[in-house]
Short mmCIF file of C-alpha atoms and ligand atoms in Angstrom, two decimals:
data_model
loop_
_atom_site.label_atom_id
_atom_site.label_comp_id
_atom_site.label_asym_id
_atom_site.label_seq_id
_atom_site.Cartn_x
_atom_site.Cartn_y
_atom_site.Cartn_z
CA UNK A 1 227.24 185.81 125.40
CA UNK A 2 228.37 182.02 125.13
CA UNK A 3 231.41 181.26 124.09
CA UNK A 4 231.90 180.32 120.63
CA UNK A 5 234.34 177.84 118.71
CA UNK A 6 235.37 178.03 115.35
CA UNK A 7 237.48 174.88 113.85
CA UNK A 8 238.99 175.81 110.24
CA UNK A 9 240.11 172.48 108.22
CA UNK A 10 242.01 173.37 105.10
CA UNK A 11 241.53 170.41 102.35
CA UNK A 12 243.17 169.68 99.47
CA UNK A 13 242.19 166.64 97.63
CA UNK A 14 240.96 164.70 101.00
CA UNK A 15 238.11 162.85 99.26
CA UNK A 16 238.91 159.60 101.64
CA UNK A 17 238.96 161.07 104.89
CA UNK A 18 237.04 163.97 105.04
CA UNK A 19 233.72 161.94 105.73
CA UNK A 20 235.94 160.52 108.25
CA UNK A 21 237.26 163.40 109.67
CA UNK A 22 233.96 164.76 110.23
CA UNK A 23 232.18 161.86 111.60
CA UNK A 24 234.99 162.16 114.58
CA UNK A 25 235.14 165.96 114.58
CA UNK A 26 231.38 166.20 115.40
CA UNK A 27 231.91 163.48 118.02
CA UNK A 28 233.88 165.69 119.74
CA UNK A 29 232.16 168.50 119.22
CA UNK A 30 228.88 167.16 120.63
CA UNK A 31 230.63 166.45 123.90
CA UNK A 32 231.45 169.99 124.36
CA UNK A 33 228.96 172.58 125.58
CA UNK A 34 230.39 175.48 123.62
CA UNK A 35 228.80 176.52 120.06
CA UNK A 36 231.04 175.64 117.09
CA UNK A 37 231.11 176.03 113.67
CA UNK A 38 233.20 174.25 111.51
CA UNK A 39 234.25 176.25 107.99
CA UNK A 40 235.93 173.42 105.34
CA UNK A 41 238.28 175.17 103.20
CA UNK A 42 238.53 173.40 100.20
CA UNK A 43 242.12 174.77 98.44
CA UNK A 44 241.02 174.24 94.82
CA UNK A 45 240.93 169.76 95.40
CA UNK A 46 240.52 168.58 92.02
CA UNK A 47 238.67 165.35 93.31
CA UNK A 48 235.29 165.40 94.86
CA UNK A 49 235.92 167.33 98.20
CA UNK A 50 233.93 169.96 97.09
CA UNK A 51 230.99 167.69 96.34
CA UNK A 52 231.46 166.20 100.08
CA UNK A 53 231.38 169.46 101.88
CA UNK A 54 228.28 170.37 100.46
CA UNK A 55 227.07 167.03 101.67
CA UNK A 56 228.72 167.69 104.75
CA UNK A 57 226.99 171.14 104.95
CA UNK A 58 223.84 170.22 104.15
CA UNK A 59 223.35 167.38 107.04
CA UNK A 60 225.35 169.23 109.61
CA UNK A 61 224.09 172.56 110.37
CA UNK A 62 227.45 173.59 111.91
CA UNK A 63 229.37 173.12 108.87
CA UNK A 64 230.06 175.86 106.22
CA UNK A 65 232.12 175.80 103.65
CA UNK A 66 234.37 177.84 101.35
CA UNK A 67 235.71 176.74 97.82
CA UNK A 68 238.74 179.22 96.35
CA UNK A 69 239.77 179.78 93.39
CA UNK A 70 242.20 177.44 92.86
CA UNK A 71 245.32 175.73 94.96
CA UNK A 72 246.42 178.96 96.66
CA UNK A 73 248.72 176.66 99.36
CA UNK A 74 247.47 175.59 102.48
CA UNK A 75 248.93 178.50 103.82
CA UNK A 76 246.88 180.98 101.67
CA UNK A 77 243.74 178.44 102.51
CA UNK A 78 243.98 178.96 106.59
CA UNK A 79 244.37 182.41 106.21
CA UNK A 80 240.97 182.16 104.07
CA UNK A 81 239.30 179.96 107.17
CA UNK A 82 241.04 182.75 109.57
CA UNK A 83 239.12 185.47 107.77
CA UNK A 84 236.22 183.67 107.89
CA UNK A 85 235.92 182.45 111.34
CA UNK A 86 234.09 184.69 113.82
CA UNK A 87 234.58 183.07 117.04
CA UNK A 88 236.07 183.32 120.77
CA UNK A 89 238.30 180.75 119.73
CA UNK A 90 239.33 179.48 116.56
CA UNK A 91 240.94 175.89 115.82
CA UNK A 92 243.13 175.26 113.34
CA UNK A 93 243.20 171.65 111.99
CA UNK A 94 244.29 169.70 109.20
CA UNK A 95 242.01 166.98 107.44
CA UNK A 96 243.63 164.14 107.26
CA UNK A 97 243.21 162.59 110.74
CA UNK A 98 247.02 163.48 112.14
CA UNK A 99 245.86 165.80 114.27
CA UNK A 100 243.12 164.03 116.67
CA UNK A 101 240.05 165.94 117.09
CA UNK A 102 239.71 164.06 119.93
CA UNK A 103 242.25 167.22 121.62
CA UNK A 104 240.33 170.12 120.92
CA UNK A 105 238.52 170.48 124.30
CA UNK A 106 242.03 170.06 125.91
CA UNK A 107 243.16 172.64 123.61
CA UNK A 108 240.45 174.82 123.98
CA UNK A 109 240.72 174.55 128.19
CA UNK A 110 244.27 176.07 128.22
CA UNK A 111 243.64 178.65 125.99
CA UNK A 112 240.39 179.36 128.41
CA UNK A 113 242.92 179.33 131.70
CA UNK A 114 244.00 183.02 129.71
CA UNK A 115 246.14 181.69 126.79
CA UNK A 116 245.59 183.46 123.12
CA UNK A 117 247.64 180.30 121.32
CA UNK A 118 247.70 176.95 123.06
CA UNK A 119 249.85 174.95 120.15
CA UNK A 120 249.66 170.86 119.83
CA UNK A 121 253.45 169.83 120.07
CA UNK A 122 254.32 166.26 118.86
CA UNK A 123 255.41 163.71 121.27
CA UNK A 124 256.65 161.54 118.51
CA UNK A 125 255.95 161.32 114.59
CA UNK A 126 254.83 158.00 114.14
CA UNK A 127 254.71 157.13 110.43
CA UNK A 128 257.09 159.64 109.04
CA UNK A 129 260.26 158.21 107.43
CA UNK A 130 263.86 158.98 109.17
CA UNK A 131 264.53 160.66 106.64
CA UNK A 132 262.05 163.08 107.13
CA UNK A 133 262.32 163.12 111.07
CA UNK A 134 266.14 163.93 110.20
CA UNK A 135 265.26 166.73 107.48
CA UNK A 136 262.67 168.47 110.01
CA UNK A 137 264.42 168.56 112.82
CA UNK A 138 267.31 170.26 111.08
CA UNK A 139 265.64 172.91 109.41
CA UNK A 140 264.25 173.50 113.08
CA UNK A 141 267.91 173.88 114.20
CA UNK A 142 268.49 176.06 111.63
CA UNK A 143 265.83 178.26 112.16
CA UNK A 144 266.51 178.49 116.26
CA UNK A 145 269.97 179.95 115.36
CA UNK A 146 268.80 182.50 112.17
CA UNK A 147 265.63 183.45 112.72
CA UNK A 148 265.00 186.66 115.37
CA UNK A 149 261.86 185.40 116.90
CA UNK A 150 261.99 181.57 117.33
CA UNK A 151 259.59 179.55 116.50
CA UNK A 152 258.36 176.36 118.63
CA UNK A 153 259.32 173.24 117.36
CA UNK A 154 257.96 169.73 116.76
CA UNK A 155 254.87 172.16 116.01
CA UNK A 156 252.78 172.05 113.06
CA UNK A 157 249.62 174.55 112.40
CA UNK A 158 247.50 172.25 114.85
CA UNK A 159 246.63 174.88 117.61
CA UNK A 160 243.69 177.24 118.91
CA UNK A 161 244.07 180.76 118.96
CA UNK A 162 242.30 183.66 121.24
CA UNK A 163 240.30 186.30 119.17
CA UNK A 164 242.42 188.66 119.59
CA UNK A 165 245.29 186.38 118.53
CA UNK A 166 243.11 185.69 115.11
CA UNK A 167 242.95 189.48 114.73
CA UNK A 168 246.93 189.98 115.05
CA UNK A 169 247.00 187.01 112.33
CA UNK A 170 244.36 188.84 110.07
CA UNK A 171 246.66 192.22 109.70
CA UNK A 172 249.51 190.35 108.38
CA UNK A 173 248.64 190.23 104.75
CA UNK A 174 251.98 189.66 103.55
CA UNK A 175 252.69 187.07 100.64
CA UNK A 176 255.37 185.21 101.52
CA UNK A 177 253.34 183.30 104.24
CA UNK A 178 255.31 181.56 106.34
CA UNK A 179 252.46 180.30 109.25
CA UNK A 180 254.29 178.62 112.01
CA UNK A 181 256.47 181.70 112.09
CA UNK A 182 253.90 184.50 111.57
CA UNK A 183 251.72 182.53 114.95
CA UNK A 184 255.17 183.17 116.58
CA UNK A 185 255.80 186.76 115.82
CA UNK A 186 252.32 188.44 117.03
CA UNK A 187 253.73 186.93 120.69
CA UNK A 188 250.89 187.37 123.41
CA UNK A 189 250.58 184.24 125.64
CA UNK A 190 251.04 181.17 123.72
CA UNK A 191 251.76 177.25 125.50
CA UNK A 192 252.20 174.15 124.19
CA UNK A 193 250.36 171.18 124.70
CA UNK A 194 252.17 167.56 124.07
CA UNK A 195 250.35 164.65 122.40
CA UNK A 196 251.12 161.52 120.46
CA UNK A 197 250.93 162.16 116.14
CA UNK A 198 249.30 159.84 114.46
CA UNK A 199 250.16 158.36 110.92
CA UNK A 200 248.01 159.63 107.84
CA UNK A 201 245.07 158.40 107.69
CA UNK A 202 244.39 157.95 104.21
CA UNK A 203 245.81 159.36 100.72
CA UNK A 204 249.07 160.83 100.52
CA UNK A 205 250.79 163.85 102.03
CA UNK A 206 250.95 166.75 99.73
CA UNK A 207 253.84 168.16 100.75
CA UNK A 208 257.68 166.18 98.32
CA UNK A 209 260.92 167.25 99.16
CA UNK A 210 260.42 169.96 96.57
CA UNK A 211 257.95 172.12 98.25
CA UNK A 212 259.60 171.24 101.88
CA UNK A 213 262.69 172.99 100.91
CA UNK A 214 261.17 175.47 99.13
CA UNK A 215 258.51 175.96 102.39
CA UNK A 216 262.30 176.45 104.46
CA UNK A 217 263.86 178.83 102.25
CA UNK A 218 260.18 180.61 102.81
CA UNK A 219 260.92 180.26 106.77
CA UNK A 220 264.13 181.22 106.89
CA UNK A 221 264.30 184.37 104.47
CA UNK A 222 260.75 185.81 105.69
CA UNK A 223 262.08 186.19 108.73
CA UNK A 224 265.74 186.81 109.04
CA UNK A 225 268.39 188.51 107.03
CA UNK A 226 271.08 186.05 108.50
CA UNK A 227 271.72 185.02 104.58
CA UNK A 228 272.33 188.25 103.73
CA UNK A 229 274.73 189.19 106.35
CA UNK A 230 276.77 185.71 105.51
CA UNK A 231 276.66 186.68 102.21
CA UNK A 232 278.52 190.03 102.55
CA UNK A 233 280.82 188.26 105.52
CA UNK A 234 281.85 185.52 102.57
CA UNK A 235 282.06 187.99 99.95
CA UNK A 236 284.43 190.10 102.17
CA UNK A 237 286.22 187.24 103.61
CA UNK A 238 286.91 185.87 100.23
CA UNK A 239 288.04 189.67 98.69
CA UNK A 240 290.55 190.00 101.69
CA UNK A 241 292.16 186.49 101.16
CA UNK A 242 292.10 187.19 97.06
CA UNK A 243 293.91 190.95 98.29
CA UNK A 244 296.81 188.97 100.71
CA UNK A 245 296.92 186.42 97.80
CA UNK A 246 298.20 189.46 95.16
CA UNK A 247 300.33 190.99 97.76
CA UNK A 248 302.24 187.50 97.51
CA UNK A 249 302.50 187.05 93.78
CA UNK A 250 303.75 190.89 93.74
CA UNK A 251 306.59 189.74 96.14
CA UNK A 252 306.95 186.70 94.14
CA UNK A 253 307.68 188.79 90.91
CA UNK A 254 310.09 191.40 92.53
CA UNK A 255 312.27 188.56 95.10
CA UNK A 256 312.33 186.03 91.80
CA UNK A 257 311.37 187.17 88.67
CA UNK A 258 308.08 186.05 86.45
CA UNK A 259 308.49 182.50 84.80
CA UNK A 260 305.43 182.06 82.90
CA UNK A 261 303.24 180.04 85.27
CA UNK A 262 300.55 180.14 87.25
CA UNK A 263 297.53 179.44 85.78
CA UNK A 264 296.18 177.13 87.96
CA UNK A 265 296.34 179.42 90.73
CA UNK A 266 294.32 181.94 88.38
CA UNK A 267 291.63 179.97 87.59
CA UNK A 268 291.22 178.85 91.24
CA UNK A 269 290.63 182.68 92.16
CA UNK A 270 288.57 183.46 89.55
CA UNK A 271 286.56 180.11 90.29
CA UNK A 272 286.48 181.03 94.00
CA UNK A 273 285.64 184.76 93.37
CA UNK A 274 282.91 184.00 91.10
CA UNK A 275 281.75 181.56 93.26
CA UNK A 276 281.09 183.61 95.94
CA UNK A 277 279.71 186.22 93.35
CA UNK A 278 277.30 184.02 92.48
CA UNK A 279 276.00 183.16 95.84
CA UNK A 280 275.92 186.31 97.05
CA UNK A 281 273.43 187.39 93.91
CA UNK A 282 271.78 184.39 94.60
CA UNK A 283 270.68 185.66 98.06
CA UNK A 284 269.74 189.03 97.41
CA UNK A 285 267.84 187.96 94.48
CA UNK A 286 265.90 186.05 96.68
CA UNK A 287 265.37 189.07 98.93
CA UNK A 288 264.72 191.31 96.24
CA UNK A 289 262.09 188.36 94.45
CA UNK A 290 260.11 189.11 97.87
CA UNK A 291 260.22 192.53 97.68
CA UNK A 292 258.72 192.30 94.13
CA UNK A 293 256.44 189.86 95.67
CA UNK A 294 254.92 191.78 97.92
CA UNK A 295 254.80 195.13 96.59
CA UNK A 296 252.21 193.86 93.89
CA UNK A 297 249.71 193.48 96.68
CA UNK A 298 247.62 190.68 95.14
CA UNK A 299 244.91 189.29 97.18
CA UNK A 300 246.18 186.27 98.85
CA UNK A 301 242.86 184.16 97.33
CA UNK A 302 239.93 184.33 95.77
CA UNK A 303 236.57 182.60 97.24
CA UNK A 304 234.80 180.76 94.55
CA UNK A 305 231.97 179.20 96.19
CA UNK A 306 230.20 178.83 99.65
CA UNK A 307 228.35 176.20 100.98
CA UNK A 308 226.26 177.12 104.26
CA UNK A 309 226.16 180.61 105.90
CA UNK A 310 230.06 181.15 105.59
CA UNK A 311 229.72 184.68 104.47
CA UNK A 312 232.33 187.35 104.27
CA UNK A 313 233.68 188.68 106.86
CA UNK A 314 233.06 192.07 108.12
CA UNK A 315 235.51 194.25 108.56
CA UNK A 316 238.16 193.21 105.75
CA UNK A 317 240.91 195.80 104.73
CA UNK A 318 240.77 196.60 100.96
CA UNK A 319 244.39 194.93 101.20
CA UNK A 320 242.83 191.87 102.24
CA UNK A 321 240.89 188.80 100.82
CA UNK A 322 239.04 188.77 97.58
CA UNK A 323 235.60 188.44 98.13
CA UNK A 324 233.32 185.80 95.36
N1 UDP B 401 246.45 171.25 102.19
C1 UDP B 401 245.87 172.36 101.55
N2 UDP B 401 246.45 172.85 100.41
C2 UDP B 401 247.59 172.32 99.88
C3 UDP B 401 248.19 171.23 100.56
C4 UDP B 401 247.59 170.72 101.71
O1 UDP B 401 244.84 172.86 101.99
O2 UDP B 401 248.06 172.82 98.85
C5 UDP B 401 245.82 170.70 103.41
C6 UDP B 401 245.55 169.21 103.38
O3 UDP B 401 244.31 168.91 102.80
C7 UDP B 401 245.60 168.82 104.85
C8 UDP B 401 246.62 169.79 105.42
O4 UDP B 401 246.71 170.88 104.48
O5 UDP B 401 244.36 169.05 105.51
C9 UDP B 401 247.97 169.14 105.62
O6 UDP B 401 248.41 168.56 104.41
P1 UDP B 401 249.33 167.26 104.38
O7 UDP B 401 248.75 166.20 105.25
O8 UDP B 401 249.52 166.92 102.95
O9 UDP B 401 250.69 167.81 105.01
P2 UDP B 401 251.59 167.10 106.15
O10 UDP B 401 250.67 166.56 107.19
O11 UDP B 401 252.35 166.04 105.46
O12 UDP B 401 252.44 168.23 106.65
MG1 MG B 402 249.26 165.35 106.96
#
């Protein structure tokens, strides 16, 4: 059988590149001798993306096309694509021209040489503020020293993955959908390949500051307990030094007497104390939020629409997708 290539492009409001993004996508696609399909996932775009993937679909009998339900995430809108696909090797690719199409047949050599995830790593992030080179490169740090299975950095979801590799991806149905680490955890052989990022192409970047820190807090807690732990270490650090603290007022009272002081000292421990109380709900609240989460089961999205011959795909778990 000949082997087949599947590229997934999650869009979300990309009415001004997507014509684009296609016109240099099937450039690069005709200049490869392997069959591909290309499945546009369009992640509830309010603007006329929908509209332009039927176009899309209708002129380019490669191209299929799935509309959900509404803005699940772009997370929640691969995993659609990934359930979808149906392929020797799938490509994952966002629409907005940062990732160059123009690397897929590089991409999809290495993971031929026996790879099942060959992942694009950024040379450089050419039109991304300091600010934002500073924030992401941090969080990465972060992660390296919390997290139990590490996750590559200077990586974004740009990569191809093996069948079997899009099979590992397809059990985890779990909400709290952290990508770049999930691709991490199923292991098997995974290598990077370096290139040069481009700026945006057109329209804005959907991702503020907002969902970026929220998107860490996803990272960090879906896949270590570190906070937890430091939570109990400062709660018990903070209970022994309140504990030595009384043992010293005590012998305060007996060696001198009690002279009615001391209230500032009182209100820094209970300050302190409830600080750390506070924190420390904080974090398993967040814990048990997931747990919550996740033990509703919900679908992770529902398909609204199709455009070409993107049909369901066999095989799903009754935990899995929605079907329309
Ligand atoms: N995207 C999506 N759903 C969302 C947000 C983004 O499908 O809720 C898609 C978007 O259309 C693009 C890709 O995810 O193809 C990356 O989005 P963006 O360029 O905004 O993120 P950045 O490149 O800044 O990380
Ligand atoms: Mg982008």
């Amino acid at each position: 059988m000949a082997y087949s290539l599947s590229i997934i492009v999650p869009a979300y409001n990309e009415t001004e590149v997507l014509e684009r993004f296609h016109a240099r996508l099937s450039a690069v696609l005709d200049g490869m001798a392997t069959r591909a399909t290309v499945i546009y996932v369009d992640d509830g775009s309010r603007d006329d993306t929908w509209a332009i993937i039927g176009r899309l679909a209708q002129a380019d009998a490669r191209v299929t096309g799935l509309k959900l339900s509404r803005n699940f995430g772009k997370e929640a809108a691969m995993t659609a694509g990934l359930d979808a696909a149906d392929a020797d090797a799938v490509v994952l690719i966002d629409a907005d021209l940062q990732d160059p199409p123009e690397l897929i047949p590089e991409l999809v050599a290495r993971l031929r040489e026996g790879n099942d995830v060959v992942y694009a790593t950024r040379a450089d992030r050419a039109g991304e503020t300091r600010l934002k080179k500073f924030t992401s490169a941090a969080f990465y740090r972060v992660m390296e020293r919390l997290s139990d299975n590490p996750m590559p950095r200077d990586t974004g979801d740009f990569r191809v993955l093996s069948r079997r590799a899009v099979a590992a991806l397809r059990e985890l149905r779990e909400r709290q959908r952290f990508m770049k680490g999930l691709f991490a955890w199923i292991g098997y052989r995974q290598v990077s390949l370096r290139y040069q990022r481009d700026p945006r192409y057109a329209g804005d970047t959907k991702w503020n500051y907002w969902r970026l820190t929220n998107l860490a807090i996803e990272g960090i807690t879906s896949f270590s307990v570190a906070p937890l732990r430091m939570a109990t270490w400062l709660g018990l650090s903070a209970a022994l030094l309140a504990f030595l603290y009384g043992l010293w007022v005590i012998l305060k009272v007996l060696l001198w007497g009690d002279p009615v002081r001391g209230y500032p000292t009182l209100m820094v421990v209970i300050v302190f104390l409830g600080g750390a109380q506070l924190l420390a709900l904080g974090v398993i609240g967040e814990y048990v939020g997931r747990t919550y989460a996740e033990s509703k089961r919900r679908p992770l999205y529902y398909v609204e629409e199709r455009h070409g011959a993107a049909g369901p795909s066999p095989g799903d778990d009754p935990l899995g997708p929605g079907q329309a």
